[in-house]
Amino acid sequence: MKAVEIPFAPSLADRMQRGDLFTEKCPSREILKHVTSRWGVLLLVALLSGTQRFSDLRRKVNGISEKMLAQTLQWLESDGFVERISYPVVPPHVEYTLTQSGTEIAKKVEALADWIELNLPEIIAAQIQKSEQ
Amino acid sequence: MKAVEIPFAPSLADRMQRGDLFTEKCPSREILKHVTSRWGVLLLVALLSGTQRFSDLRRKVNGISEKMLAQTLQWLESDGFVERISYPVVPPHVEYTLTQSGTEIAKKVEALADWIELNLPEIIAAQIQKSEQ
DNA sequence: CAGCATCCCCCACGATACTG
DNA sequence: CAGTATCGTGGGGGATGCTG
């Protein structure tokens, strides 16, 4: 477990003028990386359906490997977006649930994903047009 | 220039039950990859401020290399999110602008980024708490 | 100024095998 | 079932140098 680094607090002024996001080593970029990662996006959206087990998620998110599932869930858990509940039984039974803040951010991510799915036809059409000109 | 692949059309039924996003090789995942890529996010948000030149963007998005700037802009252009306008002068003058659909998706991305910046204190606090327990 | 070409590195990720 | 450990690869991405 890597130690948490000292957070640097951006001034309110910085935040007002559209943020420190554009700054290197801004802590937000790290969170953003977890959330917008290839599997982070899909897991957050998947978890909006409610509490699910490890194997449920593995089945639902097509193409994810066990390694990346475990790792991404750990990222999201460490950011406080996902709560992991392990029942001491055999065979093991572990459940994953979105926290309050996890639900909030998942909805933002879902809005993005939904927009893309909805507008996919036009996007593809634009690509084809470009390739033909 | 790579040929555009034949788009496969997901059935409406699939779309209704929360999408083909969970399917491997879904075209949406590719778009999502461009948009949520490390630099894609930042460029989209940066371009919400209006038309900007290559070097403007390079300065604004701290830490990006010329290579990744050019490459990411090409991704976004090929998806129809960014329009590239090149003026035939020397020295070269090239401008980048969000298209209509680019503006829409950029706003979704911005909403996500803003949420993170706003809630960063709580997120960091949650991380610290976890590391101490 | 706005790139493209080239080289190179690192790590995200997949595949496989093993465990409590 | 729900993971860890290990190994190998691809490509994301940086640095540098060259052009119109």
PDB file of C-alpha atoms (C1' of nucleotides) in Angstrom:
ATOM      1  CA  MET A   1       0.000   0.000   0.000  1.00  0.00           C
ATOM      2  CA  LYS A   2       1.559   3.229  -1.170  1.00  0.00           C
ATOM      3  CA  ALA A   3       1.505   6.125   1.261  1.00  0.00           C
ATOM      4  CA  VAL A   4      -0.861   8.944   0.474  1.00  0.00           C
ATOM      5  CA  GLU A   5       1.047  11.988  -0.678  1.00  0.00           C
ATOM      6  CA  ILE A   6       0.693  15.344   0.953  1.00  0.00           C
ATOM      7  CA  PRO A   7      -2.191  17.072  -0.783  1.00  0.00           C
ATOM      8  CA  PHE A   8      -1.357  20.555  -1.990  1.00  0.00           C
ATOM      9  CA  ALA A   9      -4.228  22.933  -1.519  1.00  0.00           C
ATOM     10  CA  PRO A  10      -4.972  25.086  -4.551  1.00  0.00           C
ATOM     11  CA  SER A  11      -5.935  28.625  -3.733  1.00  0.00           C
ATOM     12  CA  LEU A  12      -9.535  29.610  -4.176  1.00  0.00           C
ATOM     13  CA  ALA A  13      -8.413  32.141  -6.772  1.00  0.00           C
ATOM     14  CA  ASP A  14      -6.814  29.426  -8.852  1.00  0.00           C
ATOM     15  CA  ARG A  15      -9.905  27.347  -8.598  1.00  0.00           C
ATOM     16  CA  MET A  16     -12.106  30.211  -9.743  1.00  0.00           C
ATOM     17  CA  GLN A  17     -10.196  30.848 -12.927  1.00  0.00           C
ATOM     18  CA  ARG A  18     -10.980  27.397 -14.264  1.00  0.00           C
ATOM     19  CA  GLY A  19      -8.879  25.359 -12.074  1.00  0.00           C
ATOM     20  CA  ASP A  20      -5.605  23.772 -11.453  1.00  0.00           C
ATOM     21  CA  LEU A  21      -6.536  20.926 -13.760  1.00  0.00           C
ATOM     22  CA  PHE A  22      -4.245  22.376 -16.377  1.00  0.00           C
ATOM     23  CA  THR A  23      -1.369  22.303 -13.938  1.00  0.00           C
ATOM     24  CA  GLU A  24       0.971  19.346 -13.909  1.00  0.00           C
ATOM     25  CA  LYS A  25       0.924  17.163 -10.809  1.00  0.00           C
ATOM     26  CA  CYS A  26      -2.505  18.432  -9.893  1.00  0.00           C
ATOM     27  CA  PRO A  27      -4.083  15.786  -7.622  1.00  0.00           C
ATOM     28  CA  SER A  28      -7.296  15.956  -9.626  1.00  0.00           C
ATOM     29  CA  ARG A  29      -5.548  14.434 -12.584  1.00  0.00           C
ATOM     30  CA  GLU A  30      -4.887  11.282 -10.620  1.00  0.00           C
ATOM     31  CA  ILE A  31      -8.517  10.856  -9.628  1.00  0.00           C
ATOM     32  CA  LEU A  32      -9.541  11.652 -13.177  1.00  0.00           C
ATOM     33  CA  LYS A  33      -7.216   8.934 -14.374  1.00  0.00           C
ATOM     34  CA  HIS A  34      -8.913   6.305 -12.239  1.00  0.00           C
ATOM     35  CA  VAL A  35     -12.391   7.435 -13.163  1.00  0.00           C
ATOM     36  CA  THR A  36     -11.812   7.840 -16.883  1.00  0.00           C
ATOM     37  CA  SER A  37      -9.618   4.799 -17.234  1.00  0.00           C
ATOM     38  CA  ARG A  38     -10.660   2.186 -19.718  1.00  0.00           C
ATOM     39  CA  TRP A  39     -12.302   0.007 -17.087  1.00  0.00           C
ATOM     40  CA  GLY A  40     -13.093   2.663 -14.508  1.00  0.00           C
ATOM     41  CA  VAL A  41     -15.759   4.171 -16.711  1.00  0.00           C
ATOM     42  CA  LEU A  42     -17.464   0.865 -17.328  1.00  0.00           C
ATOM     43  CA  LEU A  43     -17.308  -0.255 -13.717  1.00  0.00           C
ATOM     44  CA  LEU A  44     -18.815   2.946 -12.395  1.00  0.00           C
ATOM     45  CA  VAL A  45     -21.678   2.718 -14.841  1.00  0.00           C
ATOM     46  CA  ALA A  46     -22.147  -0.963 -14.104  1.00  0.00           C
ATOM     47  CA  LEU A  47     -22.310  -0.305 -10.387  1.00  0.00           C
ATOM     48  CA  LEU A  48     -25.098   2.213 -10.861  1.00  0.00           C
ATOM     49  CA  SER A  49     -27.357  -0.823 -11.164  1.00  0.00           C
ATOM     50  CA  GLY A  50     -26.688  -1.563  -7.526  1.00  0.00           C
ATOM     51  CA  THR A  51     -24.527  -3.760  -5.345  1.00  0.00           C
ATOM     52  CA  GLN A  52     -22.759  -6.500  -7.210  1.00  0.00           C
ATOM     53  CA  ARG A  53     -20.305  -9.274  -6.610  1.00  0.00           C
ATOM     54  CA  PHE A  54     -16.872  -9.614  -8.138  1.00  0.00           C
ATOM     55  CA  SER A  55     -17.983 -12.273 -10.577  1.00  0.00           C
ATOM     56  CA  ASP A  56     -21.110 -10.333 -11.479  1.00  0.00           C
ATOM     57  CA  LEU A  57     -18.971  -7.425 -12.543  1.00  0.00           C
ATOM     58  CA  ARG A  58     -16.609  -9.698 -14.385  1.00  0.00           C
ATOM     59  CA  ARG A  59     -19.484 -11.047 -16.435  1.00  0.00           C
ATOM     60  CA  LYS A  60     -21.162  -7.719 -16.978  1.00  0.00           C
ATOM     61  CA  VAL A  61     -18.136  -5.782 -18.093  1.00  0.00           C
ATOM     62  CA  ASN A  62     -17.268  -7.781 -21.136  1.00  0.00           C
ATOM     63  CA  GLY A  63     -13.585  -8.214 -21.853  1.00  0.00           C
ATOM     64  CA  ILE A  64     -12.149  -7.198 -18.481  1.00  0.00           C
ATOM     65  CA  SER A  65      -9.519  -9.441 -16.960  1.00  0.00           C
ATOM     66  CA  GLU A  66      -9.552 -10.475 -13.315  1.00  0.00           C
ATOM     67  CA  LYS A  67      -6.413  -8.528 -12.723  1.00  0.00           C
ATOM     68  CA  MET A  68      -7.773  -5.262 -14.066  1.00  0.00           C
ATOM     69  CA  LEU A  69     -11.100  -5.782 -12.345  1.00  0.00           C
ATOM     70  CA  ALA A  70      -9.416  -6.174  -8.987  1.00  0.00           C
ATOM     71  CA  GLN A  71      -7.016  -3.323  -9.585  1.00  0.00           C
ATOM     72  CA  THR A  72      -9.604  -0.858 -10.831  1.00  0.00           C
ATOM     73  CA  LEU A  73     -11.926  -1.686  -7.962  1.00  0.00           C
ATOM     74  CA  GLN A  74      -9.049  -0.955  -5.595  1.00  0.00           C
ATOM     75  CA  TRP A  75      -8.447   2.427  -7.192  1.00  0.00           C
ATOM     76  CA  LEU A  76     -12.100   3.315  -6.906  1.00  0.00           C
ATOM     77  CA  GLU A  77     -12.224   2.072  -3.341  1.00  0.00           C
ATOM     78  CA  SER A  78      -9.174   4.096  -2.352  1.00  0.00           C
ATOM     79  CA  ASP A  79     -10.802   7.196  -3.826  1.00  0.00           C
ATOM     80  CA  GLY A  80     -13.878   6.529  -1.709  1.00  0.00           C
ATOM     81  CA  PHE A  81     -16.150   5.844  -4.662  1.00  0.00           C
ATOM     82  CA  VAL A  82     -16.735   2.175  -3.975  1.00  0.00           C
ATOM     83  CA  GLU A  83     -17.321   0.288  -0.768  1.00  0.00           C
ATOM     84  CA  ARG A  84     -16.064  -3.268  -0.532  1.00  0.00           C
ATOM     85  CA  ILE A  85     -17.862  -5.662   1.782  1.00  0.00           C
ATOM     86  CA  SER A  86     -16.362  -9.076   2.352  1.00  0.00           C
ATOM     87  CA  TYR A  87     -18.332 -11.847   4.042  1.00  0.00           C
ATOM     88  CA  PRO A  88     -16.178 -14.363   5.914  1.00  0.00           C
ATOM     89  CA  VAL A  89     -17.611 -17.472   4.334  1.00  0.00           C
ATOM     90  CA  VAL A  90     -16.310 -20.161   2.067  1.00  0.00           C
ATOM     91  CA  PRO A  91     -16.416 -19.878  -0.781  1.00  0.00           C
ATOM     92  CA  PRO A  92     -15.642 -16.160  -0.476  1.00  0.00           C
ATOM     93  CA  HIS A  93     -18.422 -13.665  -1.010  1.00  0.00           C
ATOM     94  CA  VAL A  94     -17.511 -10.044  -1.705  1.00  0.00           C
ATOM     95  CA  GLU A  95     -19.839  -7.240  -2.635  1.00  0.00           C
ATOM     96  CA  TYR A  96     -19.129  -3.899  -4.203  1.00  0.00           C
ATOM     97  CA  THR A  97     -21.354  -0.870  -3.828  1.00  0.00           C
ATOM     98  CA  LEU A  98     -21.111   2.744  -4.911  1.00  0.00           C
ATOM     99  CA  THR A  99     -20.731   5.174  -2.043  1.00  0.00           C
ATOM    100  CA  GLN A 100     -22.575   8.475  -1.995  1.00  0.00           C
ATOM    101  CA  SER A 101     -19.804  10.313  -3.800  1.00  0.00           C
ATOM    102  CA  GLY A 102     -19.284   7.311  -6.051  1.00  0.00           C
ATOM    103  CA  THR A 103     -22.884   7.500  -7.155  1.00  0.00           C
ATOM    104  CA  GLU A 104     -22.536  11.177  -7.907  1.00  0.00           C
ATOM    105  CA  ILE A 105     -19.465  10.801 -10.047  1.00  0.00           C
ATOM    106  CA  ALA A 106     -20.813   7.678 -11.719  1.00  0.00           C
ATOM    107  CA  LYS A 107     -23.772   9.679 -12.927  1.00  0.00           C
ATOM    108  CA  LYS A 108     -21.461  12.204 -14.544  1.00  0.00           C
ATOM    109  CA  VAL A 109     -19.592   9.408 -16.231  1.00  0.00           C
ATOM    110  CA  GLU A 110     -22.802   7.785 -17.323  1.00  0.00           C
ATOM    111  CA  ALA A 111     -23.991  11.054 -18.846  1.00  0.00           C
ATOM    112  CA  LEU A 112     -20.851  11.138 -20.921  1.00  0.00           C
ATOM    113  CA  ALA A 113     -21.147   7.514 -22.002  1.00  0.00           C
ATOM    114  CA  ASP A 114     -24.818   7.897 -22.817  1.00  0.00           C
ATOM    115  CA  TRP A 115     -24.144  10.932 -24.937  1.00  0.00           C
ATOM    116  CA  ILE A 116     -21.631   9.000 -26.990  1.00  0.00           C
ATOM    117  CA  GLU A 117     -23.910   6.022 -27.483  1.00  0.00           C
ATOM    118  CA  LEU A 118     -26.746   8.283 -28.483  1.00  0.00           C
ATOM    119  CA  ASN A 119     -24.684  10.277 -30.945  1.00  0.00           C
ATOM    120  CA  LEU A 120     -22.650   7.386 -32.253  1.00  0.00           C
ATOM    121  CA  PRO A 121     -24.400   7.311 -35.634  1.00  0.00           C
ATOM    122  CA  GLU A 122     -23.534  10.925 -36.374  1.00  0.00           C
ATOM    123  CA  ILE A 123     -19.978  10.462 -35.167  1.00  0.00           C
ATOM    124  CA  ILE A 124     -19.440   7.460 -37.415  1.00  0.00           C
ATOM    125  CA  ALA A 125     -21.043   9.322 -40.289  1.00  0.00           C
ATOM    126  CA  ALA A 126     -18.655  12.222 -39.792  1.00  0.00           C
ATOM    127  CA  GLN A 127     -15.691   9.852 -39.777  1.00  0.00           C
ATOM    128  CA  ILE A 128     -16.793   8.261 -43.036  1.00  0.00           C
ATOM    129  CA  GLN A 129     -17.293  11.611 -44.683  1.00  0.00           C
ATOM    130  CA  LYS A 130     -13.795  12.674 -43.714  1.00  0.00           C
ATOM    131  CA  SER A 131     -12.243   9.483 -45.027  1.00  0.00           C
ATOM    132  CA  GLU A 132     -13.983   9.889 -48.363  1.00  0.00           C
ATOM    133  CA  GLN A 133     -13.143  13.475 -49.105  1.00  0.00           C
TER     134      GLN A 133
ATOM    135  CA  MET B   1      -5.126   7.225 -42.991  1.00  0.00           C
ATOM    136  CA  LYS B   2      -6.736   4.070 -41.706  1.00  0.00           C
ATOM    137  CA  ALA B   3      -9.965   2.999 -43.359  1.00  0.00           C
ATOM    138  CA  VAL B   4     -13.072   3.458 -41.289  1.00  0.00           C
ATOM    139  CA  GLU B   5     -14.437   0.120 -40.180  1.00  0.00           C
ATOM    140  CA  ILE B   6     -17.933  -0.949 -40.944  1.00  0.00           C
ATOM    141  CA  PRO B   7     -20.052   0.280 -38.059  1.00  0.00           C
ATOM    142  CA  PHE B   8     -22.173  -2.424 -36.512  1.00  0.00           C
ATOM    143  CA  ALA B   9     -25.589  -1.250 -35.597  1.00  0.00           C
ATOM    144  CA  PRO B  10     -26.698  -2.261 -32.105  1.00  0.00           C
ATOM    145  CA  SER B  11     -30.329  -3.199 -31.877  1.00  0.00           C
ATOM    146  CA  LEU B  12     -32.664  -0.817 -30.135  1.00  0.00           C
ATOM    147  CA  ALA B  13     -33.375  -3.519 -27.599  1.00  0.00           C
ATOM    148  CA  ASP B  14     -29.713  -3.746 -26.676  1.00  0.00           C
ATOM    149  CA  ARG B  15     -29.519  -0.019 -26.362  1.00  0.00           C
ATOM    150  CA  MET B  16     -32.526   0.102 -24.065  1.00  0.00           C
ATOM    151  CA  GLN B  17     -31.099  -2.331 -21.562  1.00  0.00           C
ATOM    152  CA  ARG B  18     -28.168  -0.070 -20.775  1.00  0.00           C
ATOM    153  CA  GLY B  19     -26.281  -0.355 -23.909  1.00  0.00           C
ATOM    154  CA  ASP B  20     -23.706  -2.123 -25.883  1.00  0.00           C
ATOM    155  CA  LEU B  21     -21.006  -0.279 -23.971  1.00  0.00           C
ATOM    156  CA  PHE B  22     -20.414  -3.407 -21.977  1.00  0.00           C
ATOM    157  CA  THR B  23     -19.817  -5.363 -25.144  1.00  0.00           C
ATOM    158  CA  GLU B  24     -16.288  -5.808 -26.408  1.00  0.00           C
ATOM    159  CA  LYS B  25     -15.421  -4.107 -29.685  1.00  0.00           C
ATOM    160  CA  CYS B  26     -18.303  -1.704 -29.267  1.00  0.00           C
ATOM    161  CA  PRO B  27     -17.468   1.374 -31.348  1.00  0.00           C
ATOM    162  CA  SER B  28     -18.427   3.633 -28.466  1.00  0.00           C
ATOM    163  CA  ARG B  29     -15.461   2.394 -26.505  1.00  0.00           C
ATOM    164  CA  GLU B  30     -13.130   3.787 -29.135  1.00  0.00           C
ATOM    165  CA  ILE B  31     -14.682   7.252 -29.008  1.00  0.00           C
ATOM    166  CA  LEU B  32     -14.675   7.067 -25.248  1.00  0.00           C
ATOM    167  CA  LYS B  33     -10.983   6.279 -25.354  1.00  0.00           C
ATOM    168  CA  HIS B  34     -10.193   9.448 -27.280  1.00  0.00           C
ATOM    169  CA  VAL B  35     -12.418  11.617 -25.144  1.00  0.00           C
ATOM    170  CA  THR B  36     -11.346  10.254 -21.780  1.00  0.00           C
ATOM    171  CA  SER B  37      -7.698   9.923 -22.683  1.00  0.00           C
ATOM    172  CA  ARG B  38      -5.198  11.688 -20.497  1.00  0.00           C
ATOM    173  CA  TRP B  39      -4.927  14.682 -22.832  1.00  0.00           C
ATOM    174  CA  GLY B  40      -8.309  14.433 -24.528  1.00  0.00           C
ATOM    175  CA  VAL B  41     -10.089  15.488 -21.372  1.00  0.00           C
ATOM    176  CA  LEU B  42      -7.894  18.510 -20.857  1.00  0.00           C
ATOM    177  CA  LEU B  43      -7.994  19.613 -24.488  1.00  0.00           C
ATOM    178  CA  LEU B  44     -11.764  19.457 -24.681  1.00  0.00           C
ATOM    179  CA  VAL B  45     -12.111  21.546 -21.560  1.00  0.00           C
ATOM    180  CA  ALA B  46      -9.454  23.959 -22.764  1.00  0.00           C
ATOM    181  CA  LEU B  47     -11.212  24.423 -26.087  1.00  0.00           C
ATOM    182  CA  LEU B  48     -14.441  25.383 -24.339  1.00  0.00           C
ATOM    183  CA  SER B  49     -12.804  28.800 -23.924  1.00  0.00           C
ATOM    184  CA  GLY B  50     -13.019  29.245 -27.665  1.00  0.00           C
ATOM    185  CA  THR B  51     -10.869  28.937 -30.765  1.00  0.00           C
ATOM    186  CA  GLN B  52      -7.203  28.550 -30.046  1.00  0.00           C
ATOM    187  CA  ARG B  53      -3.944  28.013 -31.857  1.00  0.00           C
ATOM    188  CA  PHE B  54      -1.646  25.040 -31.522  1.00  0.00           C
ATOM    189  CA  SER B  55       0.823  26.918 -29.383  1.00  0.00           C
ATOM    190  CA  ASP B  56      -1.944  28.387 -27.235  1.00  0.00           C
ATOM    191  CA  LEU B  57      -3.096  24.913 -26.371  1.00  0.00           C
ATOM    192  CA  ARG B  58       0.446  23.776 -25.761  1.00  0.00           C
ATOM    193  CA  ARG B  59       0.909  26.509 -23.211  1.00  0.00           C
ATOM    194  CA  LYS B  60      -2.472  26.120 -21.600  1.00  0.00           C
ATOM    195  CA  VAL B  61      -2.391  22.369 -21.122  1.00  0.00           C
ATOM    196  CA  ASN B  62       0.591  22.119 -18.909  1.00  0.00           C
ATOM    197  CA  GLY B  63       2.828  19.138 -19.437  1.00  0.00           C
ATOM    198  CA  ILE B  64       1.606  18.000 -22.834  1.00  0.00           C
ATOM    199  CA  SER B  65       4.219  17.223 -25.467  1.00  0.00           C
ATOM    200  CA  GLU B  66       3.947  18.469 -29.040  1.00  0.00           C
ATOM    201  CA  LYS B  67       3.536  14.946 -30.238  1.00  0.00           C
ATOM    202  CA  MET B  68       0.615  14.134 -27.985  1.00  0.00           C
ATOM    203  CA  LEU B  69      -0.974  17.486 -28.646  1.00  0.00           C
ATOM    204  CA  ALA B  70      -0.943  16.877 -32.384  1.00  0.00           C
ATOM    205  CA  GLN B  71      -2.056  13.281 -32.040  1.00  0.00           C
ATOM    206  CA  THR B  72      -4.894  13.955 -29.639  1.00  0.00           C
ATOM    207  CA  LEU B  73      -6.139  16.839 -31.769  1.00  0.00           C
ATOM    208  CA  GLN B  74      -6.202  14.468 -34.731  1.00  0.00           C
ATOM    209  CA  TRP B  75      -8.257  11.952 -32.799  1.00  0.00           C
ATOM    210  CA  LEU B  76     -10.741  14.602 -31.809  1.00  0.00           C
ATOM    211  CA  GLU B  77     -10.846  15.965 -35.331  1.00  0.00           C
ATOM    212  CA  SER B  78     -11.486  12.543 -36.829  1.00  0.00           C
ATOM    213  CA  ASP B  79     -14.368  12.066 -34.401  1.00  0.00           C
ATOM    214  CA  GLY B  80     -15.838  15.358 -35.545  1.00  0.00           C
ATOM    215  CA  PHE B  81     -15.370  17.098 -32.208  1.00  0.00           C
ATOM    216  CA  VAL B  82     -12.749  19.587 -33.336  1.00  0.00           C
ATOM    217  CA  GLU B  83     -12.426  21.612 -36.507  1.00  0.00           C
ATOM    218  CA  ARG B  84      -8.956  22.416 -37.743  1.00  0.00           C
ATOM    219  CA  ILE B  85      -8.466  25.543 -39.801  1.00  0.00           C
ATOM    220  CA  SER B  86      -5.103  26.127 -41.407  1.00  0.00           C
ATOM    221  CA  TYR B  87      -4.195  29.492 -42.875  1.00  0.00           C
ATOM    222  CA  PRO B  88      -1.727  29.325 -45.756  1.00  0.00           C
ATOM    223  CA  VAL B  89       0.729  31.849 -44.412  1.00  0.00           C
ATOM    224  CA  VAL B  90       4.271  31.756 -43.197  1.00  0.00           C
ATOM    225  CA  PRO B  91       4.894  31.200 -40.451  1.00  0.00           C
ATOM    226  CA  PRO B  92       2.018  28.682 -40.299  1.00  0.00           C
ATOM    227  CA  HIS B  93      -1.135  29.633 -38.476  1.00  0.00           C
ATOM    228  CA  VAL B  94      -3.541  26.886 -37.428  1.00  0.00           C
ATOM    229  CA  GLU B  95      -6.647  27.247 -35.346  1.00  0.00           C
ATOM    230  CA  TYR B  96      -8.667  24.663 -33.475  1.00  0.00           C
ATOM    231  CA  THR B  97     -12.322  25.053 -32.620  1.00  0.00           C
ATOM    232  CA  LEU B  98     -14.910  22.814 -31.029  1.00  0.00           C
ATOM    233  CA  THR B  99     -17.673  21.749 -33.392  1.00  0.00           C
ATOM    234  CA  GLN B 100     -21.280  21.625 -32.267  1.00  0.00           C
ATOM    235  CA  SER B 101     -21.025  18.028 -31.105  1.00  0.00           C
ATOM    236  CA  GLY B 102     -17.585  18.741 -29.689  1.00  0.00           C
ATOM    237  CA  THR B 103     -19.015  21.476 -27.533  1.00  0.00           C
ATOM    238  CA  GLU B 104     -21.721  19.164 -26.261  1.00  0.00           C
ATOM    239  CA  ILE B 105     -19.369  16.406 -25.268  1.00  0.00           C
ATOM    240  CA  ALA B 106     -16.837  18.844 -23.852  1.00  0.00           C
ATOM    241  CA  LYS B 107     -19.490  20.094 -21.475  1.00  0.00           C
ATOM    242  CA  LYS B 108     -20.080  16.570 -20.208  1.00  0.00           C
ATOM    243  CA  VAL B 109     -16.383  16.128 -19.688  1.00  0.00           C
ATOM    244  CA  GLU B 110     -16.129  19.480 -17.976  1.00  0.00           C
ATOM    245  CA  ALA B 111     -18.955  18.550 -15.624  1.00  0.00           C
ATOM    246  CA  LEU B 112     -16.987  15.496 -14.607  1.00  0.00           C
ATOM    247  CA  ALA B 113     -13.751  17.395 -14.147  1.00  0.00           C
ATOM    248  CA  ASP B 114     -15.461  20.150 -12.198  1.00  0.00           C
ATOM    249  CA  TRP B 115     -17.070  17.666  -9.890  1.00  0.00           C
ATOM    250  CA  ILE B 116     -13.706  16.178  -9.071  1.00  0.00           C
ATOM    251  CA  GLU B 117     -12.051  19.530  -8.451  1.00  0.00           C
ATOM    252  CA  LEU B 118     -14.920  20.583  -6.241  1.00  0.00           C
ATOM    253  CA  ASN B 119     -14.915  17.399  -4.198  1.00  0.00           C
ATOM    254  CA  LEU B 120     -11.175  16.914  -4.123  1.00  0.00           C
ATOM    255  CA  PRO B 121     -10.858  17.838  -0.425  1.00  0.00           C
ATOM    256  CA  GLU B 122     -13.288  15.118   0.620  1.00  0.00           C
ATOM    257  CA  ILE B 123     -11.682  12.589  -1.663  1.00  0.00           C
ATOM    258  CA  ILE B 124      -8.236  13.248  -0.268  1.00  0.00           C
ATOM    259  CA  ALA B 125      -9.611  13.142   3.252  1.00  0.00           C
ATOM    260  CA  ALA B 126     -11.173   9.743   2.556  1.00  0.00           C
ATOM    261  CA  GLN B 127      -7.857   8.451   1.251  1.00  0.00           C
ATOM    262  CA  ILE B 128      -6.000   9.603   4.319  1.00  0.00           C
ATOM    263  CA  GLN B 129      -8.546   8.041   6.622  1.00  0.00           C
ATOM    264  CA  LYS B 130      -8.198   4.716   4.846  1.00  0.00           C
ATOM    265  CA  SER B 131      -4.429   4.798   5.021  1.00  0.00           C
ATOM    266  CA  GLU B 132      -4.532   5.447   8.756  1.00  0.00           C
ATOM    267  CA  GLN B 133      -6.953   2.785   9.806  1.00  0.00           C
TER     268      GLN B 133
ATOM    269  C1'  DC C   1       4.830  28.186 -36.086  1.00  0.00           C
ATOM    270  C1'  DA C   2       3.034  23.808 -36.551  1.00  0.00           C
ATOM    271  C1'  DG C   3       3.933  20.025 -37.247  1.00  0.00           C
ATOM    272  C1'  DC C   4       6.128  14.913 -38.743  1.00  0.00           C
ATOM    273  C1'  DA C   5       9.837  11.230 -38.109  1.00  0.00           C
ATOM    274  C1'  DT C   6      12.536   8.612 -35.263  1.00  0.00           C
ATOM    275  C1'  DC C   7      14.141   6.395 -31.264  1.00  0.00           C
ATOM    276  C1'  DC C   8      13.272   4.565 -26.935  1.00  0.00           C
ATOM    277  C1'  DC C   9      11.228   3.578 -22.470  1.00  0.00           C
ATOM    278  C1'  DC C  10       7.996   2.356 -19.253  1.00  0.00           C
ATOM    279  C1'  DC C  11       3.848   0.589 -17.606  1.00  0.00           C
ATOM    280  C1'  DA C  12      -1.011  -0.689 -18.559  1.00  0.00           C
ATOM    281  C1'  DC C  13      -2.831  -4.668 -19.637  1.00  0.00           C
ATOM    282  C1'  DG C  14      -3.620  -9.602 -20.870  1.00  0.00           C
ATOM    283  C1'  DA C  15      -2.551 -14.554 -20.018  1.00  0.00           C
ATOM    284  C1'  DT C  16      -1.499 -17.945 -17.018  1.00  0.00           C
ATOM    285  C1'  DA C  17      -0.807 -20.208 -12.778  1.00  0.00           C
ATOM    286  C1'  DC C  18      -1.481 -20.588  -7.917  1.00  0.00           C
ATOM    287  C1'  DT C  19      -4.126 -19.984  -3.137  1.00  0.00           C
ATOM    288  C1'  DG C  20      -7.238 -19.439   1.059  1.00  0.00           C
TER     289       DG C  20
ATOM    290  C1'  DC D   1     -15.274 -17.529  -5.348  1.00  0.00           C
ATOM    291  C1'  DA D   2     -12.219 -13.894  -5.131  1.00  0.00           C
ATOM    292  C1'  DG D   3      -8.550 -12.855  -5.450  1.00  0.00           C
ATOM    293  C1'  DT D   4      -2.741 -12.537  -5.632  1.00  0.00           C
ATOM    294  C1'  DA D   5       1.930 -13.407  -8.275  1.00  0.00           C
ATOM    295  C1'  DT D   6       4.519 -13.545 -12.212  1.00  0.00           C
ATOM    296  C1'  DC D   7       5.789 -12.928 -16.841  1.00  0.00           C
ATOM    297  C1'  DG D   8       5.520 -10.901 -21.545  1.00  0.00           C
ATOM    298  C1'  DT D   9       3.944  -7.676 -24.848  1.00  0.00           C
ATOM    299  C1'  DG D  10       2.008  -3.347 -27.094  1.00  0.00           C
ATOM    300  C1'  DG D  11       1.465   1.080 -27.400  1.00  0.00           C
ATOM    301  C1'  DG D  12       1.014   5.431 -24.925  1.00  0.00           C
ATOM    302  C1'  DG D  13       3.925   8.814 -24.411  1.00  0.00           C
ATOM    303  C1'  DG D  14       8.475  11.667 -23.898  1.00  0.00           C
ATOM    304  C1'  DA D  15      12.791  13.618 -26.131  1.00  0.00           C
ATOM    305  C1'  DT D  16      15.080  15.089 -29.914  1.00  0.00           C
ATOM    306  C1'  DG D  17      15.855  16.589 -34.546  1.00  0.00           C
ATOM    307  C1'  DC D  18      14.221  18.133 -39.075  1.00  0.00           C
ATOM    308  C1'  DT D  19      11.036  20.679 -42.349  1.00  0.00           C
ATOM    309  C1'  DG D  20       7.939  23.997 -45.110  1.00  0.00           C
TER     310       DG D  20
END
